[in-house]
């Protein structure tokens, strides 16, 4: 009770007399603490939590891995961590979201790998890698992998273990007719294109990630799904892929850079507009060394 | 099912329709944005009679993004007028500039620069008084001498309480991370002229 009146007294007089005092009191009280965002669970998360209660999550993961490997299906993994996010893809069969007993195996393994390898999610750290999940002779789940990492040291104002040496960007307009009659939706829906790829070395081009091409975003009105035929995906996909390969050739990096152990990526984002497609292409290049080259780490004992 | 305007989702169809009404969109245009039968019927039956969104209705939206989109329907002049902004102070400074004419000859241009300090109180903003404290927004209005554009710049409560429009405009500028004082600002204006 006393503390209540003291608070009223303090806030009344400090507010009236001196705003600096007011600020210091607010500061002492500290910020409001909100529950973490993940404290709110979705229905599917609730199912997963129930499963976790009944069975050890690692047992479910191990069973799923053994099933896949026994069926002759490899389990490839790749990650692109840092820059404010940790993306770790674990492919089970054809899917990245394969579920067993209500547990999302890919997501759980992704979390486990991020935890074991201590993958960064801060803006200035970057860690790219890939590998395969296997089971060794002792029955342990093992990740065979190679990874490269670098970071930006704010104190030294310099990149450490890596150097994002060159960046090239370009905005292009590709005139194209509207063979799939998608322009009729443009007054209310954004129809976007998104493609990204990682290229390793000079001659060993591999598409590490190749995301879905067309994404729609409602801007005005209600949520009518825009019927985008598969042929449209193929049509625009081929057009953008061709442009992307030309862009890749047009902007070759220096000989020295190309010879080094390098990693570069091309990001393409675009939008369907009246009369054509507007593309923004960006090629960025990083000189980085391996921090792990064909190494192994135990994920589950 | 959510409805959208400027890519922001709203739960209530009526608010989005009021925004469209404020934007003076025709019923035909609005109908072209909706595909659900229930929405289309509501638009056909109610849109013509619907009143445009008011500032008070926009301010009542609890979601900050929705509020931002809704408030974008109003021009600054309209906001200032409808929210009963009260003028606390107005001061005019006479300034001189060297300008060049069409023959590239310099000439002296004298003009008057007026600064106005305003307050919008809690009642107009639809905010309740917090015991003895009355939340309010303070801003200074000024005009760019080159482009004639009007600017409305936020100023903090403690500087606004001085009820001095020049001190307020000085506060919006920083030197070595610190706001200018009125005297520093006037000296700089002298240097400019």
Tab-separated table of C-alpha atoms in Angstrom:
chain	number	residue	atom	x	y	z
A	1	UNK	CA	0.000	0.000	0.000
A	2	UNK	CA	2.821	2.385	0.963
A	3	UNK	CA	4.641	1.696	-2.292
A	4	UNK	CA	1.460	2.546	-4.208
A	5	UNK	CA	1.174	6.006	-2.567
A	6	UNK	CA	4.922	6.537	-2.915
A	7	UNK	CA	4.641	5.827	-6.645
A	8	UNK	CA	1.721	8.270	-7.002
A	9	UNK	CA	3.619	10.910	-4.992
A	10	UNK	CA	6.805	10.447	-7.019
A	11	UNK	CA	5.157	10.470	-10.393
A	12	UNK	CA	3.009	13.504	-9.522
A	13	UNK	CA	5.811	15.730	-8.281
A	14	UNK	CA	8.456	14.592	-10.713
A	15	UNK	CA	6.105	15.067	-13.644
A	16	UNK	CA	5.139	18.513	-12.488
A	17	UNK	CA	8.558	19.772	-11.469
A	18	UNK	CA	11.282	18.210	-13.515
A	19	UNK	CA	11.130	16.205	-16.727
A	20	UNK	CA	14.729	14.971	-16.320
A	21	UNK	CA	13.756	13.350	-13.025
A	22	UNK	CA	10.789	11.841	-14.750
A	23	UNK	CA	13.063	10.346	-17.380
A	24	UNK	CA	15.404	8.899	-14.776
A	25	UNK	CA	12.498	7.290	-12.913
A	26	UNK	CA	11.184	5.759	-16.121
A	27	UNK	CA	14.697	4.518	-16.818
A	28	UNK	CA	15.003	2.939	-13.369
A	29	UNK	CA	11.683	1.182	-13.765
A	30	UNK	CA	13.072	-0.477	-16.884
A	31	UNK	CA	11.290	-1.400	-20.079
A	32	UNK	CA	8.033	-3.357	-20.148
A	33	UNK	CA	8.797	-7.034	-20.584
A	34	UNK	CA	6.569	-8.832	-23.039
A	35	UNK	CA	6.329	-12.613	-23.334
A	36	UNK	CA	8.475	-14.027	-26.136
A	37	UNK	CA	6.733	-14.293	-29.480
A	38	UNK	CA	7.151	-18.047	-29.542
A	39	UNK	CA	5.165	-18.274	-26.299
A	40	UNK	CA	2.081	-18.181	-28.502
A	41	UNK	CA	1.690	-21.564	-30.106
A	42	UNK	CA	-0.195	-22.537	-33.216
A	43	UNK	CA	-2.331	-25.640	-33.528
A	44	UNK	CA	0.384	-27.596	-35.355
A	45	UNK	CA	2.939	-26.544	-32.755
A	46	UNK	CA	0.608	-27.814	-30.052
A	47	UNK	CA	0.527	-31.210	-31.777
A	48	UNK	CA	4.319	-31.223	-31.860
A	49	UNK	CA	4.481	-30.341	-28.182
A	50	UNK	CA	2.167	-33.246	-27.383
A	51	UNK	CA	4.423	-35.597	-29.345
A	52	UNK	CA	7.467	-34.253	-27.516
A	53	UNK	CA	5.810	-35.098	-24.224
A	54	UNK	CA	5.180	-38.685	-25.261
A	55	UNK	CA	8.373	-39.519	-27.092
A	56	UNK	CA	11.900	-38.269	-27.076
A	57	UNK	CA	12.229	-36.013	-30.112
A	58	UNK	CA	15.656	-37.445	-30.985
A	59	UNK	CA	14.186	-40.952	-31.173
A	60	UNK	CA	11.636	-39.768	-33.744
A	61	UNK	CA	14.360	-38.000	-35.727
A	62	UNK	CA	16.608	-41.040	-35.677
A	63	UNK	CA	13.797	-43.337	-36.838
A	64	UNK	CA	12.936	-40.999	-39.693
A	65	UNK	CA	16.585	-40.767	-40.774
A	66	UNK	CA	17.090	-44.533	-40.667
A	67	UNK	CA	13.885	-45.067	-42.683
A	68	UNK	CA	15.044	-42.658	-45.361
A	69	UNK	CA	18.580	-43.992	-45.612
A	70	UNK	CA	17.370	-47.619	-45.612
A	71	UNK	CA	15.128	-46.762	-48.565
A	72	UNK	CA	18.229	-45.521	-50.399
A	73	UNK	CA	17.223	-41.854	-50.086
A	74	UNK	CA	20.114	-39.516	-49.264
A	75	UNK	CA	19.472	-36.652	-46.845
A	76	UNK	CA	21.195	-33.542	-48.230
A	77	UNK	CA	21.568	-30.447	-46.093
A	78	UNK	CA	22.497	-26.884	-46.951
A	79	UNK	CA	22.506	-23.698	-44.954
A	80	UNK	CA	22.925	-20.017	-45.493
A	81	UNK	CA	23.237	-18.506	-42.053
A	82	UNK	CA	23.865	-14.976	-40.891
A	83	UNK	CA	22.676	-11.663	-42.225
A	84	UNK	CA	19.950	-11.677	-39.565
A	85	UNK	CA	18.597	-15.131	-40.302
A	86	UNK	CA	19.542	-18.788	-40.200
A	87	UNK	CA	18.199	-20.755	-43.117
A	88	UNK	CA	18.982	-24.455	-42.855
A	89	UNK	CA	17.353	-26.761	-45.374
A	90	UNK	CA	17.173	-30.508	-44.753
A	91	UNK	CA	15.670	-32.425	-47.611
A	92	UNK	CA	13.842	-35.641	-46.806
A	93	UNK	CA	12.933	-37.334	-50.072
A	94	UNK	CA	11.382	-34.624	-52.209
A	95	UNK	CA	10.249	-32.469	-49.297
A	96	UNK	CA	11.731	-29.924	-46.936
A	97	UNK	CA	8.774	-30.237	-44.551
A	98	UNK	CA	8.483	-34.021	-44.185
A	99	UNK	CA	6.592	-34.998	-41.037
A	100	UNK	CA	6.678	-38.151	-38.935
A	101	UNK	CA	4.428	-38.644	-35.913
A	102	UNK	CA	3.482	-34.952	-36.117
A	103	UNK	CA	7.117	-33.878	-35.921
A	104	UNK	CA	8.488	-31.795	-38.776
A	105	UNK	CA	11.694	-33.735	-39.355
A	106	UNK	CA	13.350	-31.209	-41.685
A	107	UNK	CA	12.727	-28.260	-39.382
A	108	UNK	CA	13.845	-30.151	-36.268
A	109	UNK	CA	17.040	-31.350	-37.954
A	110	UNK	CA	17.646	-27.813	-39.223
A	111	UNK	CA	17.359	-26.480	-35.667
A	112	UNK	CA	19.632	-29.242	-34.395
A	113	UNK	CA	22.313	-28.511	-36.999
A	114	UNK	CA	22.119	-24.771	-36.248
A	115	UNK	CA	22.553	-25.600	-32.566
A	116	UNK	CA	25.420	-28.112	-32.955
A	117	UNK	CA	27.378	-26.005	-35.459
A	118	UNK	CA	26.479	-22.798	-33.599
A	119	UNK	CA	25.351	-21.207	-36.834
A	120	UNK	CA	25.087	-17.430	-36.622
A	121	UNK	CA	21.962	-15.375	-37.074
A	122	UNK	CA	23.423	-11.949	-36.359
A	123	UNK	CA	23.598	-9.462	-39.206
A	124	UNK	CA	27.376	-9.295	-39.504
A	125	UNK	CA	28.114	-13.056	-39.494
A	126	UNK	CA	27.827	-15.346	-42.474
A	127	UNK	CA	28.180	-19.113	-42.645
A	128	UNK	CA	27.393	-21.130	-45.761
A	129	UNK	CA	27.679	-24.856	-45.915
A	130	UNK	CA	26.320	-28.105	-47.193
A	131	UNK	CA	26.579	-31.784	-46.496
A	132	UNK	CA	24.757	-35.066	-45.938
A	133	UNK	CA	23.252	-36.726	-42.912
A	134	UNK	CA	24.359	-40.328	-42.328
A	135	UNK	CA	24.286	-42.951	-39.605
A	136	UNK	CA	27.682	-44.292	-38.515
A	137	UNK	CA	28.648	-47.815	-37.357
A	138	UNK	CA	27.827	-46.942	-33.733
A	139	UNK	CA	24.304	-45.933	-34.734
A	140	UNK	CA	25.006	-42.237	-34.246
A	141	UNK	CA	23.482	-39.646	-36.572
A	142	UNK	CA	26.374	-37.801	-38.181
A	143	UNK	CA	26.601	-34.754	-40.444
A	144	UNK	CA	29.380	-34.825	-43.092
A	145	UNK	CA	29.838	-31.264	-44.241
A	146	UNK	CA	31.911	-28.435	-45.646
A	147	UNK	CA	31.390	-24.845	-44.594
A	148	UNK	CA	32.750	-21.380	-45.104
A	149	UNK	CA	32.350	-18.380	-42.872
A	150	UNK	CA	33.278	-14.747	-42.522
A	151	UNK	CA	32.158	-11.796	-40.503
A	152	UNK	CA	32.349	-8.053	-40.231
A	153	UNK	CA	34.343	-6.686	-37.318
A	154	UNK	CA	32.775	-3.368	-36.361
A	155	UNK	CA	35.677	-2.466	-34.069
A	156	UNK	CA	38.200	-2.864	-36.870
A	157	UNK	CA	35.693	-1.781	-39.528
A	158	UNK	CA	36.827	-4.639	-41.700
A	159	UNK	CA	35.750	-8.044	-42.930
A	160	UNK	CA	37.425	-10.994	-41.242
A	161	UNK	CA	38.108	-14.301	-43.049
A	162	UNK	CA	36.301	-13.043	-46.067
A	163	UNK	CA	35.930	-10.134	-48.371
A	164	UNK	CA	32.755	-9.276	-50.216
A	165	UNK	CA	34.899	-7.820	-52.928
A	166	UNK	CA	32.578	-6.997	-55.734
A	167	UNK	CA	28.921	-6.217	-56.187
A	168	UNK	CA	27.175	-5.552	-59.456
A	169	UNK	CA	23.546	-4.654	-59.831
A	170	UNK	CA	21.294	-3.859	-62.710
A	171	UNK	CA	17.648	-2.977	-63.285
A	172	UNK	CA	16.127	-4.182	-66.495
A	173	UNK	CA	12.856	-3.922	-68.335
A	174	UNK	CA	11.865	-6.889	-70.462
A	175	UNK	CA	8.922	-6.120	-72.731
A	176	UNK	CA	6.607	-9.076	-72.964
A	177	UNK	CA	3.013	-9.687	-74.022
A	178	UNK	CA	0.503	-11.048	-71.597
A	179	UNK	CA	-0.051	-14.601	-72.871
A	180	UNK	CA	-1.629	-15.800	-69.621
A	181	UNK	CA	-3.896	-12.769	-69.101
A	182	UNK	CA	-2.337	-11.930	-65.753
A	183	UNK	CA	-2.432	-8.163	-66.313
A	184	UNK	CA	-6.119	-8.139	-65.397
A	185	UNK	CA	-5.120	-8.721	-61.756
A	186	UNK	CA	-2.410	-6.079	-61.506
A	187	UNK	CA	-4.732	-3.338	-60.213
A	188	UNK	CA	-5.184	-5.318	-57.001
A	189	UNK	CA	-2.435	-7.922	-56.768
A	190	UNK	CA	1.344	-7.724	-57.042
A	191	UNK	CA	2.736	-10.560	-59.121
A	192	UNK	CA	6.363	-10.924	-58.129
A	193	UNK	CA	9.250	-13.063	-59.318
A	194	UNK	CA	12.009	-14.237	-57.071
A	195	UNK	CA	15.047	-16.285	-58.045
A	196	UNK	CA	18.372	-16.730	-56.355
A	197	UNK	CA	21.338	-18.956	-56.971
A	198	UNK	CA	24.754	-19.580	-55.560
A	199	UNK	CA	27.652	-20.207	-57.841
A	200	UNK	CA	30.842	-21.877	-56.699
A	201	UNK	CA	34.166	-21.387	-58.405
A	202	UNK	CA	34.365	-20.553	-62.077
A	203	UNK	CA	33.454	-23.733	-63.876
A	204	UNK	CA	31.440	-25.628	-61.332
A	205	UNK	CA	28.115	-23.922	-61.462
A	206	UNK	CA	25.614	-25.432	-59.102
A	207	UNK	CA	22.186	-24.157	-58.260
A	208	UNK	CA	22.232	-24.481	-54.515
A	209	UNK	CA	18.878	-22.969	-54.065
A	210	UNK	CA	16.253	-22.227	-56.589
A	211	UNK	CA	13.089	-20.988	-55.018
A	212	UNK	CA	9.560	-20.773	-56.308
A	213	UNK	CA	9.314	-18.323	-59.155
A	214	UNK	CA	6.001	-16.506	-58.939
A	215	UNK	CA	4.566	-15.094	-55.747
A	216	UNK	CA	1.371	-13.117	-55.468
A	217	UNK	CA	0.608	-10.489	-52.890
A	218	UNK	CA	-2.836	-8.966	-52.491
A	219	UNK	CA	-2.650	-5.180	-52.404
A	220	UNK	CA	-6.286	-4.123	-52.666
A	221	UNK	CA	-9.585	-5.868	-51.996
A	222	UNK	CA	-10.178	-9.400	-50.802
A	223	UNK	CA	-8.175	-12.568	-51.055
A	224	UNK	CA	-9.015	-13.977	-54.426
A	225	UNK	CA	-6.395	-16.490	-55.433
A	226	UNK	CA	-4.861	-15.518	-58.746
A	227	UNK	CA	-4.925	-18.552	-61.015
A	228	UNK	CA	-1.357	-18.797	-62.287
A	229	UNK	CA	-1.053	-21.729	-64.680
A	230	UNK	CA	1.984	-24.013	-64.673
A	231	UNK	CA	2.695	-22.847	-68.200
A	232	UNK	CA	3.137	-19.305	-66.867
A	233	UNK	CA	5.702	-20.515	-64.340
A	234	UNK	CA	7.566	-22.260	-67.166
A	235	UNK	CA	7.270	-19.287	-69.559
A	236	UNK	CA	8.479	-16.623	-67.160
A	237	UNK	CA	10.940	-19.067	-65.567
A	238	UNK	CA	12.684	-19.687	-68.890
A	239	UNK	CA	12.733	-15.979	-69.710
A	240	UNK	CA	14.241	-15.015	-66.355
A	241	UNK	CA	16.685	-17.928	-66.313
A	242	UNK	CA	18.036	-16.879	-69.735
A	243	UNK	CA	18.424	-13.304	-68.555
A	244	UNK	CA	20.070	-14.479	-65.390
A	245	UNK	CA	22.646	-16.557	-67.287
A	246	UNK	CA	23.417	-13.624	-69.588
A	247	UNK	CA	23.825	-11.374	-66.564
A	248	UNK	CA	26.157	-13.948	-65.032
A	249	UNK	CA	28.330	-13.948	-68.196
A	250	UNK	CA	28.179	-10.178	-68.770
A	251	UNK	CA	29.567	-9.369	-65.389
A	252	UNK	CA	32.517	-11.693	-64.953
A	253	UNK	CA	34.623	-11.045	-61.963
A	254	UNK	CA	38.354	-10.558	-62.148
A	255	UNK	CA	40.692	-13.481	-62.903
A	256	UNK	CA	42.211	-13.299	-59.451
A	257	UNK	CA	38.825	-13.443	-57.817
A	258	UNK	CA	37.593	-16.242	-60.042
A	259	UNK	CA	40.640	-18.432	-59.300
A	260	UNK	CA	40.310	-18.098	-55.547
A	261	UNK	CA	38.070	-20.165	-53.374
A	262	UNK	CA	35.020	-18.129	-53.952
A	263	UNK	CA	31.346	-18.001	-53.422
A	264	UNK	CA	29.102	-15.681	-55.207
A	265	UNK	CA	25.390	-15.342	-55.482
A	266	UNK	CA	22.917	-13.867	-57.869
A	267	UNK	CA	19.636	-12.522	-56.616
A	268	UNK	CA	16.869	-11.641	-58.969
A	269	UNK	CA	13.657	-10.021	-57.962
A	270	UNK	CA	11.065	-8.816	-60.361
A	271	UNK	CA	7.539	-7.705	-60.866
A	272	UNK	CA	5.016	-8.160	-63.623
A	273	UNK	CA	3.890	-4.778	-64.882
A	274	UNK	CA	1.718	-3.562	-67.703
A	275	UNK	CA	3.625	-4.461	-70.877
A	276	UNK	CA	6.476	-6.422	-69.384
A	277	UNK	CA	8.599	-7.545	-66.494
A	278	UNK	CA	10.845	-5.312	-64.393
A	279	UNK	CA	13.847	-7.191	-63.048
A	280	UNK	CA	16.411	-6.216	-60.473
A	281	UNK	CA	19.533	-8.337	-60.678
A	282	UNK	CA	22.324	-8.314	-58.176
A	283	UNK	CA	25.522	-10.291	-58.276
A	284	UNK	CA	27.677	-10.312	-55.217
A	285	UNK	CA	30.969	-11.995	-54.639
A	286	UNK	CA	32.785	-13.073	-51.524
A	287	UNK	CA	36.312	-14.443	-51.167
A	288	UNK	CA	36.172	-16.877	-48.305
A	289	UNK	CA	38.075	-19.895	-47.092
A	290	UNK	CA	36.691	-23.143	-45.825
A	291	UNK	CA	36.358	-23.376	-42.065
A	292	UNK	CA	35.425	-27.028	-42.464
A	293	UNK	CA	36.324	-29.173	-45.464
A	294	UNK	CA	34.738	-32.640	-45.507
A	295	UNK	CA	34.436	-32.839	-41.753
A	296	UNK	CA	32.014	-34.766	-39.579
A	297	UNK	CA	30.053	-33.887	-36.484
A	298	UNK	CA	27.724	-36.008	-34.343
A	299	UNK	CA	24.161	-34.719	-34.312
A	300	UNK	CA	22.448	-37.459	-32.254
A	301	UNK	CA	24.271	-40.091	-30.168
B	1	UNK	CA	-11.175	-13.398	-44.330
B	2	UNK	CA	-8.955	-10.328	-44.398
B	3	UNK	CA	-9.436	-7.445	-46.800
B	4	UNK	CA	-6.512	-5.354	-48.004
B	5	UNK	CA	-5.578	-1.865	-48.968
B	6	UNK	CA	-2.008	-0.808	-49.791
B	7	UNK	CA	-1.032	-4.391	-48.953
B	8	UNK	CA	-2.132	-4.082	-45.309
B	9	UNK	CA	-4.714	-6.539	-43.987
B	10	UNK	CA	-7.845	-5.272	-42.236
B	11	UNK	CA	-10.370	-7.403	-40.372
B	12	UNK	CA	-13.335	-5.125	-41.093
B	13	UNK	CA	-14.583	-4.641	-44.622
B	14	UNK	CA	-16.348	-1.427	-43.590
B	15	UNK	CA	-13.091	0.359	-42.706
B	16	UNK	CA	-11.512	-0.492	-46.071
B	17	UNK	CA	-14.668	0.637	-47.879
B	18	UNK	CA	-14.623	3.912	-45.923
B	19	UNK	CA	-10.985	4.398	-46.964
B	20	UNK	CA	-11.973	3.832	-50.600
B	21	UNK	CA	-14.846	6.277	-50.143
B	22	UNK	CA	-12.429	8.873	-48.763
B	23	UNK	CA	-10.251	8.279	-51.834
B	24	UNK	CA	-13.361	9.044	-53.936
B	25	UNK	CA	-13.280	5.678	-55.684
B	26	UNK	CA	-16.410	4.771	-57.581
B	27	UNK	CA	-18.541	1.769	-56.672
B	28	UNK	CA	-17.607	0.173	-59.997
B	29	UNK	CA	-13.911	0.510	-59.268
B	30	UNK	CA	-14.316	-0.854	-55.749
B	31	UNK	CA	-16.310	-3.824	-57.040
B	32	UNK	CA	-13.419	-4.680	-59.364
B	33	UNK	CA	-11.232	-5.232	-56.300
B	34	UNK	CA	-13.459	-7.824	-54.678
B	35	UNK	CA	-14.278	-11.373	-55.701
B	36	UNK	CA	-16.147	-12.844	-52.720
B	37	UNK	CA	-19.895	-12.825	-53.293
B	38	UNK	CA	-20.705	-11.624	-49.756
B	39	UNK	CA	-18.300	-8.682	-50.109
B	40	UNK	CA	-19.708	-7.732	-53.494
B	41	UNK	CA	-23.278	-7.768	-52.150
B	42	UNK	CA	-22.283	-5.557	-49.214
B	43	UNK	CA	-20.618	-3.112	-51.600
B	44	UNK	CA	-23.636	-3.058	-53.908
B	45	UNK	CA	-26.011	-2.444	-51.010
B	46	UNK	CA	-24.043	-0.049	-48.808
B	47	UNK	CA	-21.188	1.674	-50.643
B	48	UNK	CA	-23.164	4.585	-52.086
B	49	UNK	CA	-24.586	5.466	-48.660
B	50	UNK	CA	-21.334	4.967	-46.770
B	51	UNK	CA	-19.636	8.037	-45.263
B	52	UNK	CA	-15.906	8.540	-45.953
B	53	UNK	CA	-13.412	7.643	-43.259
B	54	UNK	CA	-12.918	10.360	-40.658
B	55	UNK	CA	-9.694	11.185	-38.848
B	56	UNK	CA	-11.287	10.105	-35.564
B	57	UNK	CA	-12.112	6.687	-37.054
B	58	UNK	CA	-8.569	6.352	-38.382
B	59	UNK	CA	-7.091	7.218	-34.978
B	60	UNK	CA	-9.267	4.596	-33.301
B	61	UNK	CA	-7.568	1.772	-35.231
B	62	UNK	CA	-5.394	-0.025	-32.701
B	63	UNK	CA	-3.090	-1.629	-35.282
B	64	UNK	CA	-0.283	0.841	-36.089
B	65	UNK	CA	0.087	-0.260	-39.729
B	66	UNK	CA	-3.656	-0.002	-40.332
B	67	UNK	CA	-3.667	3.420	-38.670
B	68	UNK	CA	-0.787	4.566	-40.866
B	69	UNK	CA	-2.547	3.477	-44.067
B	70	UNK	CA	-5.822	5.074	-42.945
B	71	UNK	CA	-4.166	8.384	-41.998
B	72	UNK	CA	-2.472	8.540	-45.417
B	73	UNK	CA	-5.916	9.365	-46.818
B	74	UNK	CA	-5.702	12.808	-45.278
B	75	UNK	CA	-3.479	15.667	-46.321
B	76	UNK	CA	-1.429	17.400	-43.648
B	77	UNK	CA	-3.480	20.603	-43.966
B	78	UNK	CA	-6.651	18.592	-43.436
B	79	UNK	CA	-5.163	16.837	-40.406
B	80	UNK	CA	-4.105	20.151	-38.884
B	81	UNK	CA	-7.527	21.725	-39.450
B	82	UNK	CA	-9.707	18.779	-38.443
B	83	UNK	CA	-7.658	18.006	-35.354
B	84	UNK	CA	-8.108	21.590	-34.132
B	85	UNK	CA	-4.393	22.349	-33.969
B	86	UNK	CA	-3.892	25.347	-31.681
B	87	UNK	CA	-1.265	27.889	-32.625
B	88	UNK	CA	1.055	28.511	-29.666
B	89	UNK	CA	3.410	30.967	-31.329
B	90	UNK	CA	4.312	32.491	-34.708
B	91	UNK	CA	7.436	34.474	-35.520
B	92	UNK	CA	8.758	35.945	-38.728
B	93	UNK	CA	12.404	36.487	-39.585
B	94	UNK	CA	13.430	38.756	-42.438
B	95	UNK	CA	16.169	37.074	-44.470
B	96	UNK	CA	18.348	38.158	-47.347
B	97	UNK	CA	19.816	35.912	-50.011
B	98	UNK	CA	22.025	36.438	-53.004
B	99	UNK	CA	20.283	34.965	-56.044
B	100	UNK	CA	21.127	34.994	-59.719
B	101	UNK	CA	18.837	36.308	-62.427
B	102	UNK	CA	18.309	34.960	-65.943
B	103	UNK	CA	21.357	36.926	-67.158
B	104	UNK	CA	23.423	35.228	-64.438
B	105	UNK	CA	23.806	38.471	-62.528
B	106	UNK	CA	23.613	38.358	-58.735
B	107	UNK	CA	20.916	40.284	-56.933
B	108	UNK	CA	19.776	40.535	-53.337
B	109	UNK	CA	16.515	38.831	-52.490
B	110	UNK	CA	14.755	39.761	-49.259
B	111	UNK	CA	11.991	37.578	-47.967
B	112	UNK	CA	10.133	36.821	-44.798
B	113	UNK	CA	10.378	33.408	-43.214
B	114	UNK	CA	7.550	32.545	-40.834
B	115	UNK	CA	7.644	29.750	-38.275
B	116	UNK	CA	4.484	28.616	-36.489
B	117	UNK	CA	4.327	26.368	-33.459
B	118	UNK	CA	1.199	24.219	-33.003
B	119	UNK	CA	-0.266	21.826	-30.466
B	120	UNK	CA	-2.822	19.071	-31.041
B	121	UNK	CA	-4.298	18.022	-27.728
B	122	UNK	CA	-5.286	14.623	-26.389
B	123	UNK	CA	-9.005	15.135	-26.891
B	124	UNK	CA	-8.623	15.768	-30.619
B	125	UNK	CA	-6.389	12.697	-30.927
B	126	UNK	CA	-8.956	10.538	-29.142
B	127	UNK	CA	-6.510	9.803	-26.336
B	128	UNK	CA	-7.653	9.856	-22.730
B	129	UNK	CA	-6.011	12.171	-20.242
B	130	UNK	CA	-3.592	10.306	-18.015
B	131	UNK	CA	-4.470	11.758	-14.605
B	132	UNK	CA	-3.003	15.270	-14.646
B	133	UNK	CA	-0.931	14.727	-17.769
B	134	UNK	CA	-2.400	15.546	-21.089
B	135	UNK	CA	-0.646	13.814	-23.991
B	136	UNK	CA	-0.291	16.115	-26.970
B	137	UNK	CA	1.561	16.419	-30.262
B	138	UNK	CA	3.604	19.531	-30.970
B	139	UNK	CA	4.937	20.553	-34.350
B	140	UNK	CA	6.441	23.527	-36.101
B	141	UNK	CA	5.245	24.642	-39.523
B	142	UNK	CA	7.692	26.226	-41.926
B	143	UNK	CA	8.136	26.837	-45.621
B	144	UNK	CA	11.118	25.952	-47.772
B	145	UNK	CA	12.413	29.185	-49.278
B	146	UNK	CA	13.553	27.438	-52.478
B	147	UNK	CA	10.626	25.153	-53.251
B	148	UNK	CA	7.816	26.909	-51.339
B	149	UNK	CA	6.864	23.528	-49.907
B	150	UNK	CA	5.261	23.514	-46.483
B	151	UNK	CA	6.810	21.328	-43.809
B	152	UNK	CA	5.349	20.199	-40.506
B	153	UNK	CA	8.128	19.038	-38.203
B	154	UNK	CA	7.620	17.224	-34.921
B	155	UNK	CA	9.073	18.895	-31.825
B	156	UNK	CA	9.289	17.499	-28.310
B	157	UNK	CA	7.006	18.589	-25.520
B	158	UNK	CA	9.739	20.178	-23.383
B	159	UNK	CA	10.920	22.449	-26.192
B	160	UNK	CA	7.331	23.249	-27.230
B	161	UNK	CA	6.501	24.367	-23.709
B	162	UNK	CA	8.816	27.344	-24.239
B	163	UNK	CA	6.119	28.524	-26.677
B	164	UNK	CA	8.789	29.903	-29.000
B	165	UNK	CA	8.530	28.916	-32.681
B	166	UNK	CA	12.176	29.840	-33.398
B	167	UNK	CA	13.438	27.768	-30.457
B	168	UNK	CA	11.288	24.920	-31.796
B	169	UNK	CA	12.696	25.057	-35.352
B	170	UNK	CA	16.210	25.349	-33.882
B	171	UNK	CA	15.581	22.132	-31.899
B	172	UNK	CA	14.915	20.196	-35.154
B	173	UNK	CA	18.527	20.786	-36.244
B	174	UNK	CA	21.573	19.107	-34.775
B	175	UNK	CA	25.175	20.118	-34.437
B	176	UNK	CA	27.562	17.504	-32.995
B	177	UNK	CA	24.495	15.492	-32.045
B	178	UNK	CA	22.990	18.294	-29.962
B	179	UNK	CA	19.983	20.430	-30.883
B	180	UNK	CA	20.656	24.055	-31.747
B	181	UNK	CA	19.557	26.777	-29.369
B	182	UNK	CA	17.460	29.668	-30.587
B	183	UNK	CA	20.478	31.990	-30.555
B	184	UNK	CA	22.666	29.491	-32.460
B	185	UNK	CA	19.930	29.119	-35.066
B	186	UNK	CA	19.584	32.879	-35.506
B	187	UNK	CA	23.373	33.222	-35.824
B	188	UNK	CA	23.417	30.522	-38.477
B	189	UNK	CA	20.611	32.285	-40.332
B	190	UNK	CA	22.746	35.402	-40.251
B	191	UNK	CA	25.679	33.409	-41.697
B	192	UNK	CA	23.396	32.049	-44.399
B	193	UNK	CA	22.263	35.525	-45.441
